[in-house]
Amino acid sequence: MAEFTMELNDEQKEVRDWLHGFAAEVIRPAAAEWDEREETPWPIIQEAAKIGIYSLDFYAQQFFDPTGLGIPMATEEIFWGDAGIGLSIMGTGLAAVGVLANGTEEQIGTWIPQMYGDVNDVKVAAFCSSEPDAGSDVAAMRTRAVYDEAKDEWVLNGTKTWATNGGIANVHVVVAVVDPELGSKGHASFIVPPNTAGLSQGQKFKKHGIRASHTAEVVLEDVRVPGHCLLGGKDKLDERLARARERAKSGGERVKNAAMATFEASRPAVGAMAVGTARAAYEEALEYAKTRTQFGRPIIDNQGVAFQLADMRTRIDAARLLVWRASWMASTGKKFESAEGSMSKLYASEVAKKVTAQAVQILGGNGFTREYPVERMHRDAAIYTIFEGTSEIQRLVIARTLSGMPIR
């Protein structure tokens, strides 16, 4: 088991510097354009694929880093470049985590490569969980999956919303209800292969931030997928449902549902996204404060500005440490006994909102214009306290974990 460390090794530092170079030279210069266009930045994804950043191999190397720091380190650097483009590059990873968390080795080997495509034909993937009436309340999910035993097929019907890459993805991972009586414990995840009949894109959302990332509804109308597209397989699902029914009768410990298994694994990565955005805004504000003069001196000479920058940097470093701890725990198989994954996501996302707002304030009127990137960073940061579990839900998870009580 890898010991927890705050020091990156030489290989990790080399990867970090390589990613930082790509973020500075390719992502940053294109960020404002793709934010205005509100379109998927396919040329940037293509460039990332050409040098090996957008690939299954790179993702696997970081995911299986024994220290657990590969994914958060890589994510922070890419999101330092830009959150919208960063999510376009990293968004496929959420679907990949869904397969890794719930799938068999054969499913992992079959479907994850198809999520990325190749250098000459890049693809993206989508994880579809939220619904118009079921976001934080996963028990309210209505998308149904019914097994057709005669054909060994699952039939999916429903509407998903807020799906990153929804409708444009090569592979969709869809969470659906298989046993309504079990609530959130009666869910399962399914692969919807490319060009499957009945799946279509619904509304594409025009967003406040992360505009370069495609977000849309996914409509499923009598979508038929083969039995082998049930992640984990039917035998495993039947066993899990049987345990859930037995525990429901006895009032025993509940089992985790398919969507929550994915979110638990990805929350520290979302924290790393937030850290990257916060760090970018802090650095912009620091440089501005050192060069902007008022009353004959740089504004950083004023305690009101300097103390804000001190607090910003302190919060960013604290957020990164929480993210790294949770990532190390997940990688080494340590249980989140105090909801450490939720802690990292909660704190980092709140820090991103706070720090980007402070950056806008330090830049004053300039910070309120699109001529300076902190305006975009402030808009982007708003999403971190919302997606993959709002800050309120994270606090609920933490409080329930600490108290052992069904707090509502």
CSV table of C-alpha atoms in Angstrom, one decimal:
chain,number,residue,atom,x,y,z
A,1,MET,CA,0.0,0.0,0.0
A,2,ALA,CA,1.4,3.4,-1.0
A,3,GLU,CA,2.1,5.7,1.9
A,4,PHE,CA,0.3,9.1,1.8
A,5,THR,CA,2.7,11.8,0.7
A,6,MET,CA,2.4,15.5,-0.3
A,7,GLU,CA,5.4,15.2,-2.6
A,8,LEU,CA,5.0,14.2,-6.2
A,9,ASN,CA,7.6,11.8,-7.5
A,10,ASP,CA,9.8,12.7,-10.5
A,11,GLU,CA,7.5,10.9,-13.0
A,12,GLN,CA,4.5,12.7,-11.7
A,13,LYS,CA,6.2,16.1,-11.8
A,14,GLU,CA,7.2,15.4,-15.4
A,15,VAL,CA,3.6,14.6,-16.3
A,16,ARG,CA,2.4,17.6,-14.4
A,17,ASP,CA,4.7,19.9,-16.3
A,18,TRP,CA,3.8,18.4,-19.6
A,19,LEU,CA,0.1,18.9,-18.9
A,20,HIS,CA,0.7,22.4,-17.7
A,21,GLY,CA,2.5,23.2,-20.9
A,22,PHE,CA,-0.5,21.9,-22.9
A,23,ALA,CA,-2.9,23.9,-20.8
A,24,ALA,CA,-0.9,27.1,-21.2
A,25,GLU,CA,-0.1,26.8,-24.9
A,26,VAL,CA,-3.2,25.1,-26.3
A,27,ILE,CA,-6.1,25.4,-23.9
A,28,ARG,CA,-5.7,28.9,-22.5
A,29,PRO,CA,-5.4,30.7,-25.8
A,30,ALA,CA,-8.6,29.0,-27.1
A,31,ALA,CA,-10.7,29.3,-23.9
A,32,ALA,CA,-12.4,32.7,-24.6
A,33,GLU,CA,-13.3,31.7,-28.2
A,34,TRP,CA,-15.0,28.4,-27.3
A,35,ASP,CA,-16.7,29.9,-24.3
A,36,GLU,CA,-18.3,32.4,-26.7
A,37,ARG,CA,-19.1,29.7,-29.3
A,38,GLU,CA,-20.7,27.4,-26.7
A,39,GLU,CA,-19.6,24.4,-28.8
A,40,THR,CA,-17.6,21.3,-28.2
A,41,PRO,CA,-14.0,22.2,-28.9
A,42,TRP,CA,-13.3,19.2,-31.2
A,43,PRO,CA,-10.0,20.6,-32.5
A,44,ILE,CA,-8.6,20.9,-28.9
A,45,ILE,CA,-9.7,17.4,-28.1
A,46,GLN,CA,-8.0,16.3,-31.3
A,47,GLU,CA,-4.8,18.0,-30.2
A,48,ALA,CA,-5.0,16.4,-26.8
A,49,ALA,CA,-5.5,13.0,-28.5
A,50,LYS,CA,-2.5,13.5,-30.8
A,51,ILE,CA,-0.1,14.0,-27.9
A,52,GLY,CA,-1.7,11.2,-25.8
A,53,ILE,CA,-3.6,13.2,-23.2
A,54,TYR,CA,-7.0,12.3,-24.5
A,55,SER,CA,-6.7,8.5,-24.6
A,56,LEU,CA,-7.5,5.4,-22.6
A,57,ASP,CA,-3.8,4.7,-22.0
A,58,PHE,CA,-3.3,8.1,-20.3
A,59,TYR,CA,-6.5,7.9,-18.3
A,60,ALA,CA,-5.6,4.3,-17.1
A,61,GLN,CA,-2.0,5.4,-16.2
A,62,GLN,CA,-3.4,8.2,-14.0
A,63,PHE,CA,-6.3,6.2,-12.6
A,64,PHE,CA,-4.1,3.3,-11.5
A,65,ASP,CA,-1.3,5.5,-10.1
A,66,PRO,CA,-0.7,3.7,-6.8
A,67,THR,CA,-0.4,7.0,-4.9
A,68,GLY,CA,-3.9,8.0,-6.0
A,69,LEU,CA,-2.6,11.4,-7.1
A,70,GLY,CA,-2.5,10.9,-10.9
A,71,ILE,CA,-6.1,11.9,-11.6
A,72,PRO,CA,-6.3,14.9,-9.3
A,73,MET,CA,-2.9,16.2,-10.4
A,74,ALA,CA,-3.8,15.8,-14.1
A,75,THR,CA,-7.3,17.3,-13.6
A,76,GLU,CA,-6.0,20.3,-11.8
A,77,GLU,CA,-3.6,21.2,-14.5
A,78,ILE,CA,-6.1,20.8,-17.3
A,79,PHE,CA,-8.8,22.8,-15.5
A,80,TRP,CA,-6.2,25.5,-14.7
A,81,GLY,CA,-6.2,25.9,-18.5
A,82,ASP,CA,-10.0,26.3,-18.7
A,83,ALA,CA,-12.9,24.6,-17.1
A,84,GLY,CA,-15.2,24.3,-20.2
A,85,ILE,CA,-12.5,22.9,-22.4
A,86,GLY,CA,-11.2,20.8,-19.5
A,87,LEU,CA,-14.6,19.2,-19.0
A,88,SER,CA,-14.8,18.5,-22.7
A,89,ILE,CA,-11.5,16.6,-22.4
A,90,MET,CA,-12.2,15.0,-19.0
A,91,GLY,CA,-16.0,14.5,-19.3
A,92,THR,CA,-15.6,11.1,-20.9
A,93,GLY,CA,-13.8,10.0,-17.7
A,94,LEU,CA,-17.1,10.1,-15.7
A,95,ALA,CA,-18.6,7.5,-18.0
A,96,ALA,CA,-15.4,5.5,-17.8
A,97,VAL,CA,-15.6,5.6,-14.0
A,98,GLY,CA,-19.2,4.3,-14.3
A,99,VAL,CA,-17.9,1.3,-16.2
A,100,LEU,CA,-14.9,0.8,-13.9
A,101,ALA,CA,-17.1,1.0,-10.8
A,102,ASN,CA,-19.8,-1.4,-11.9
A,103,GLY,CA,-18.6,-3.4,-15.0
A,104,THR,CA,-16.9,-6.7,-15.5
A,105,GLU,CA,-13.3,-6.9,-16.9
A,106,GLU,CA,-14.7,-7.9,-20.3
A,107,GLN,CA,-17.1,-4.8,-20.3
A,108,ILE,CA,-14.2,-2.6,-19.2
A,109,GLY,CA,-12.0,-3.9,-22.0
A,110,THR,CA,-14.8,-3.6,-24.6
A,111,TRP,CA,-16.5,-0.3,-23.9
A,112,ILE,CA,-13.9,2.1,-22.5
A,113,PRO,CA,-11.8,2.1,-25.6
A,114,GLN,CA,-14.9,2.9,-27.7
A,115,MET,CA,-15.5,5.9,-25.5
A,116,TYR,CA,-12.3,7.6,-26.6
A,117,GLY,CA,-11.9,6.5,-30.2
A,118,ASP,CA,-8.5,7.0,-31.6
A,119,VAL,CA,-6.2,9.8,-32.8
A,120,ASN,CA,-7.8,9.9,-36.2
A,121,ASP,CA,-11.4,9.7,-35.0
A,122,VAL,CA,-11.9,10.9,-31.5
A,123,LYS,CA,-15.0,10.1,-29.6
A,124,VAL,CA,-16.6,11.1,-26.4
A,125,ALA,CA,-18.8,9.3,-23.9
A,126,ALA,CA,-21.7,10.4,-21.6
A,127,PHE,CA,-22.8,9.3,-18.1
A,128,CYS,CA,-26.6,9.7,-17.8
A,129,SER,CA,-28.1,9.7,-14.3
A,130,SER,CA,-30.0,13.0,-13.5
A,131,GLU,CA,-33.5,13.4,-14.6
A,132,PRO,CA,-35.9,16.4,-14.8
A,133,ASP,CA,-37.4,15.3,-11.5
A,134,ALA,CA,-34.5,13.3,-10.1
A,135,GLY,CA,-31.3,15.2,-9.5
A,136,SER,CA,-30.1,15.0,-5.9
A,137,ASP,CA,-33.2,12.8,-5.2
A,138,VAL,CA,-32.0,9.7,-7.0
A,139,ALA,CA,-34.8,7.7,-5.5
A,140,ALA,CA,-37.2,9.7,-7.7
A,141,MET,CA,-35.7,8.3,-10.9
A,142,ARG,CA,-38.2,7.3,-13.5
A,143,THR,CA,-36.2,5.9,-16.4
A,144,ARG,CA,-37.1,2.2,-16.5
A,145,ALA,CA,-35.2,-0.8,-17.8
A,146,VAL,CA,-37.3,-3.9,-18.3
A,147,TYR,CA,-35.8,-7.3,-19.1
A,148,ASP,CA,-37.1,-9.1,-22.2
A,149,GLU,CA,-36.0,-12.6,-21.3
A,150,ALA,CA,-37.1,-14.1,-24.7
A,151,LYS,CA,-34.6,-11.9,-26.5
A,152,ASP,CA,-32.1,-11.4,-23.7
A,153,GLU,CA,-32.5,-7.6,-24.1
A,154,TRP,CA,-33.2,-4.7,-21.8
A,155,VAL,CA,-35.7,-2.1,-22.9
A,156,LEU,CA,-35.0,1.4,-21.7
A,157,ASN,CA,-37.5,4.3,-21.6
A,158,GLY,CA,-37.1,7.7,-20.0
A,159,THR,CA,-35.5,11.1,-20.2
A,160,LYS,CA,-32.1,12.0,-18.8
A,161,THR,CA,-30.9,15.6,-18.3
A,162,TRP,CA,-27.7,17.5,-17.5
A,163,ALA,CA,-25.7,14.9,-19.4
A,164,THR,CA,-22.2,16.0,-20.3
A,165,ASN,CA,-21.7,14.9,-23.9
A,166,GLY,CA,-25.4,13.7,-24.0
A,167,GLY,CA,-26.5,12.9,-27.5
A,168,ILE,CA,-23.2,13.5,-29.1
A,169,ALA,CA,-21.5,10.6,-27.3
A,170,ASN,CA,-20.3,7.4,-29.0
A,171,VAL,CA,-21.2,5.4,-25.9
A,172,HIS,CA,-23.8,6.4,-23.3
A,173,VAL,CA,-23.8,4.9,-19.8
A,174,VAL,CA,-27.4,5.1,-18.5
A,175,VAL,CA,-28.6,4.5,-14.9
A,176,ALA,CA,-32.2,3.1,-14.9
A,177,VAL,CA,-34.7,1.6,-12.5
A,178,VAL,CA,-35.0,-2.1,-12.6
A,179,ASP,CA,-37.0,-2.6,-9.4
A,180,PRO,CA,-39.2,0.4,-8.4
A,181,GLU,CA,-40.1,-1.1,-5.0
A,182,LEU,CA,-36.4,-0.8,-3.8
A,183,GLY,CA,-36.1,3.0,-4.5
A,184,SER,CA,-32.6,4.0,-5.2
A,185,LYS,CA,-31.3,0.5,-4.4
A,186,GLY,CA,-33.3,-0.8,-7.4
A,187,HIS,CA,-31.1,0.9,-10.0
A,188,ALA,CA,-28.6,-0.5,-12.5
A,189,SER,CA,-26.3,0.9,-15.1
A,190,PHE,CA,-26.4,0.0,-18.8
A,191,ILE,CA,-24.2,0.6,-21.8
A,192,VAL,CA,-26.1,2.0,-24.8
A,193,PRO,CA,-23.8,1.2,-27.8
A,194,PRO,CA,-23.2,3.6,-30.7
A,195,ASN,CA,-26.1,4.2,-33.1
A,196,THR,CA,-28.6,2.4,-31.0
A,197,ALA,CA,-32.1,3.0,-32.2
A,198,GLY,CA,-34.4,5.0,-29.9
A,199,LEU,CA,-31.7,7.2,-28.2
A,200,SER,CA,-31.8,10.8,-29.2
A,201,GLN,CA,-30.6,14.2,-28.0
A,202,GLY,CA,-33.2,16.4,-26.4
A,203,GLN,CA,-32.7,20.0,-25.4
A,204,LYS,CA,-29.1,21.4,-25.4
A,205,PHE,CA,-28.6,23.7,-22.5
A,206,LYS,CA,-27.2,27.3,-22.8
A,207,LYS,CA,-25.3,27.6,-19.6
A,208,HIS,CA,-23.9,30.3,-17.3
A,209,GLY,CA,-20.4,28.7,-17.3
A,210,ILE,CA,-18.4,25.8,-18.7
A,211,ARG,CA,-19.9,26.8,-22.1
A,212,ALA,CA,-17.4,24.8,-24.1
A,213,SER,CA,-18.7,21.6,-22.6
A,214,HIS,CA,-21.8,20.1,-24.3
A,215,THR,CA,-24.7,19.5,-21.8
A,216,ALA,CA,-28.0,18.2,-23.0
A,217,GLU,CA,-31.0,15.9,-22.4
A,218,VAL,CA,-31.0,12.3,-23.6
A,219,VAL,CA,-34.3,10.8,-24.6
A,220,LEU,CA,-34.7,7.0,-24.5
A,221,GLU,CA,-37.7,5.6,-26.4
A,222,ASP,CA,-37.9,1.8,-26.4
A,223,VAL,CA,-34.1,1.6,-26.5
A,224,ARG,CA,-33.1,-2.1,-26.7
A,225,VAL,CA,-29.7,-3.1,-25.6
A,226,PRO,CA,-28.3,-6.7,-25.4
A,227,GLY,CA,-28.2,-8.4,-22.1
A,228,HIS,CA,-24.4,-8.2,-21.9
A,229,CYS,CA,-24.8,-4.3,-21.8
A,230,LEU,CA,-26.0,-4.5,-18.2
A,231,LEU,CA,-22.9,-3.5,-16.2
A,232,GLY,CA,-21.8,-6.2,-13.9
A,233,GLY,CA,-24.1,-8.8,-15.5
A,234,LYS,CA,-27.5,-10.1,-14.6
A,235,ASP,CA,-26.4,-12.7,-12.0
A,236,LYS,CA,-24.6,-10.0,-10.0
A,237,LEU,CA,-27.7,-7.7,-10.3
A,238,ASP,CA,-30.0,-10.4,-9.2
A,239,GLU,CA,-27.8,-11.1,-6.1
A,240,ARG,CA,-27.6,-7.4,-5.3
A,241,LEU,CA,-31.4,-6.9,-5.6
A,242,ALA,CA,-32.0,-10.0,-3.4
A,243,ARG,CA,-29.8,-8.6,-0.7
A,244,ALA,CA,-31.5,-5.3,-0.9
A,245,ARG,CA,-34.9,-6.9,-0.6
A,246,GLU,CA,-33.8,-8.9,2.4
A,247,ARG,CA,-32.2,-5.9,4.1
A,248,ALA,CA,-35.3,-3.8,3.4
A,249,LYS,CA,-37.4,-6.5,5.2
A,250,SER,CA,-35.0,-6.6,8.2
A,251,GLY,CA,-34.2,-2.9,8.3
A,252,GLY,CA,-30.5,-3.7,7.9
A,253,GLU,CA,-27.7,-1.7,6.3
A,254,ARG,CA,-28.6,-0.5,2.8
A,255,VAL,CA,-26.5,-1.2,-0.3
A,256,LYS,CA,-25.2,1.5,-2.6
A,257,ASN,CA,-26.9,2.1,-5.9
A,258,ALA,CA,-25.2,2.2,-9.3
A,259,ALA,CA,-25.2,6.0,-9.7
A,260,MET,CA,-23.8,6.7,-6.2
A,261,ALA,CA,-20.9,4.2,-6.7
A,262,THR,CA,-19.9,6.3,-9.7
A,263,PHE,CA,-20.2,9.6,-7.8
A,264,GLU,CA,-18.3,8.4,-4.8
A,265,ALA,CA,-15.4,7.5,-7.1
A,266,SER,CA,-15.5,10.8,-9.0
A,267,ARG,CA,-16.1,13.4,-6.2
A,268,PRO,CA,-12.4,14.0,-5.4
A,269,ALA,CA,-11.8,14.5,-9.2
A,270,VAL,CA,-14.5,17.2,-9.2
A,271,GLY,CA,-12.7,18.8,-6.2
A,272,ALA,CA,-9.5,18.8,-8.3
A,273,MET,CA,-11.4,20.6,-11.1
A,274,ALA,CA,-12.4,23.3,-8.6
A,275,VAL,CA,-8.8,23.6,-7.3
A,276,GLY,CA,-7.6,24.1,-10.9
A,277,THR,CA,-10.1,26.9,-11.6
A,278,ALA,CA,-9.4,28.5,-8.2
A,279,ARG,CA,-5.7,28.4,-8.7
A,280,ALA,CA,-6.0,30.0,-12.1
A,281,ALA,CA,-8.1,32.9,-10.8
A,282,TYR,CA,-5.7,33.4,-7.8
A,283,GLU,CA,-2.7,33.6,-10.1
A,284,GLU,CA,-4.4,36.1,-12.4
A,285,ALA,CA,-5.3,38.2,-9.4
A,286,LEU,CA,-1.8,38.0,-7.9
A,287,GLU,CA,-0.1,39.1,-11.1
A,288,TYR,CA,-2.7,41.9,-11.6
A,289,ALA,CA,-2.2,43.1,-8.0
A,290,LYS,CA,1.6,43.3,-8.4
A,291,THR,CA,1.4,45.3,-11.7
A,292,ARG,CA,-1.7,47.5,-11.2
A,293,THR,CA,-0.9,50.8,-9.6
A,294,GLN,CA,-3.2,53.2,-7.7
A,295,PHE,CA,-2.2,56.2,-5.7
A,296,GLY,CA,1.4,55.7,-6.9
A,297,ARG,CA,2.0,52.2,-5.7
A,298,PRO,CA,1.0,48.6,-6.7
A,299,ILE,CA,-2.4,47.6,-5.1
A,300,ILE,CA,-0.8,44.6,-3.5
A,301,ASP,CA,0.9,47.1,-1.1
A,302,ASN,CA,-2.5,47.5,0.5
A,303,GLN,CA,-3.4,45.1,3.2
A,304,GLY,CA,-7.0,44.9,2.0
A,305,VAL,CA,-5.7,43.3,-1.2
A,306,ALA,CA,-2.7,41.4,0.2
A,307,PHE,CA,-4.7,39.7,2.9
A,308,GLN,CA,-7.3,38.6,0.4
A,309,LEU,CA,-4.6,37.0,-1.7
A,310,ALA,CA,-3.1,35.3,1.4
A,311,ASP,CA,-6.5,33.8,2.3
A,312,MET,CA,-7.1,32.7,-1.3
A,313,ARG,CA,-3.8,30.8,-1.5
A,314,THR,CA,-4.4,29.2,1.9
A,315,ARG,CA,-7.8,28.0,1.0
A,316,ILE,CA,-6.6,26.6,-2.3
A,317,ASP,CA,-3.8,24.6,-0.6
A,318,ALA,CA,-6.2,23.3,2.0
A,319,ALA,CA,-8.6,22.2,-0.7
A,320,ARG,CA,-5.9,20.4,-2.6
A,321,LEU,CA,-4.8,18.5,0.5
A,322,LEU,CA,-8.4,17.3,1.1
A,323,VAL,CA,-8.6,16.2,-2.5
A,324,TRP,CA,-5.3,14.4,-2.4
A,325,ARG,CA,-6.2,12.7,0.9
A,326,ALA,CA,-9.5,11.4,-0.6
A,327,SER,CA,-7.9,10.3,-3.8
A,328,TRP,CA,-5.2,8.4,-1.9
A,329,MET,CA,-7.8,6.8,0.3
A,330,ALA,CA,-9.8,5.7,-2.7
A,331,SER,CA,-6.7,4.4,-4.5
A,332,THR,CA,-5.5,2.4,-1.5
A,333,GLY,CA,-8.9,0.9,-0.7
A,334,LYS,CA,-9.5,2.9,2.5
A,335,LYS,CA,-13.2,3.5,3.4
A,336,PHE,CA,-14.5,7.0,3.5
A,337,GLU,CA,-15.6,6.5,7.1
A,338,SER,CA,-16.0,10.3,7.6
A,339,ALA,CA,-17.2,11.0,4.1
A,340,GLU,CA,-13.8,12.2,3.1
A,341,GLY,CA,-14.7,12.1,-0.6
A,342,SER,CA,-17.7,14.4,0.0
A,343,MET,CA,-15.5,16.6,2.2
A,344,SER,CA,-13.0,17.2,-0.6
A,345,LYS,CA,-15.7,18.0,-3.2
A,346,LEU,CA,-17.6,20.3,-0.8
A,347,TYR,CA,-14.7,22.3,0.4
A,348,ALA,CA,-12.9,22.6,-3.0
A,349,SER,CA,-16.1,23.7,-4.8
A,350,GLU,CA,-16.9,26.3,-2.2
A,351,VAL,CA,-13.3,27.6,-2.3
A,352,ALA,CA,-13.5,27.9,-6.1
A,353,LYS,CA,-16.6,30.1,-5.9
A,354,LYS,CA,-15.0,32.2,-3.1
A,355,VAL,CA,-11.6,32.6,-4.7
A,356,THR,CA,-12.9,33.5,-8.2
A,357,ALA,CA,-15.3,36.1,-6.7
A,358,GLN,CA,-12.3,37.6,-4.8
A,359,ALA,CA,-10.3,37.6,-8.0
A,360,VAL,CA,-13.0,39.6,-9.8
A,361,GLN,CA,-13.1,42.0,-6.9
A,362,ILE,CA,-9.3,42.5,-6.9
A,363,LEU,CA,-9.4,43.3,-10.7
A,364,GLY,CA,-12.3,45.7,-10.1
A,365,GLY,CA,-14.0,46.9,-13.2
A,366,ASN,CA,-11.6,45.0,-15.4
A,367,GLY,CA,-12.6,41.8,-13.6
A,368,PHE,CA,-16.1,42.3,-14.7
A,369,THR,CA,-15.3,42.4,-18.4
A,370,ARG,CA,-14.6,39.5,-20.8
A,371,GLU,CA,-11.2,41.1,-21.6
A,372,TYR,CA,-9.9,39.4,-18.5
A,373,PRO,CA,-10.3,35.6,-17.8
A,374,VAL,CA,-11.4,35.9,-14.2
A,375,GLU,CA,-14.9,36.8,-15.3
A,376,ARG,CA,-15.1,33.5,-17.1
A,377,MET,CA,-13.5,31.6,-14.3
A,378,HIS,CA,-16.1,33.1,-11.9
A,379,ARG,CA,-18.9,31.9,-14.1
A,380,ASP,CA,-17.3,28.4,-14.5
A,381,ALA,CA,-16.8,28.0,-10.7
A,382,ALA,CA,-20.5,28.2,-10.0
A,383,ILE,CA,-21.0,24.6,-11.4
A,384,TYR,CA,-18.8,22.9,-8.8
A,385,THR,CA,-21.2,23.5,-5.9
A,386,ILE,CA,-24.0,22.1,-8.1
A,387,PHE,CA,-23.1,19.1,-10.2
A,388,GLU,CA,-22.3,15.6,-8.9
A,389,GLY,CA,-24.1,16.4,-5.7
A,390,THR,CA,-24.8,20.0,-4.5
A,391,SER,CA,-23.0,21.4,-1.5
A,392,GLU,CA,-26.1,20.8,0.5
A,393,ILE,CA,-26.1,17.1,-0.5
A,394,GLN,CA,-22.4,16.8,0.4
A,395,ARG,CA,-23.2,18.3,3.9
A,396,LEU,CA,-26.0,15.8,4.3
A,397,VAL,CA,-23.8,12.9,3.3
A,398,ILE,CA,-21.1,14.1,5.8
A,399,ALA,CA,-23.5,14.7,8.6
A,400,ARG,CA,-25.2,11.3,8.1
A,401,THR,CA,-21.8,9.6,8.0
A,402,LEU,CA,-20.5,11.3,11.1
A,403,SER,CA,-23.7,10.9,13.2
A,404,GLY,CA,-25.1,7.6,11.9
A,405,MET,CA,-28.5,9.2,11.9
A,406,PRO,CA,-31.0,9.6,9.0
A,407,ILE,CA,-30.7,13.4,8.9
A,408,ARG,CA,-33.1,15.1,6.5
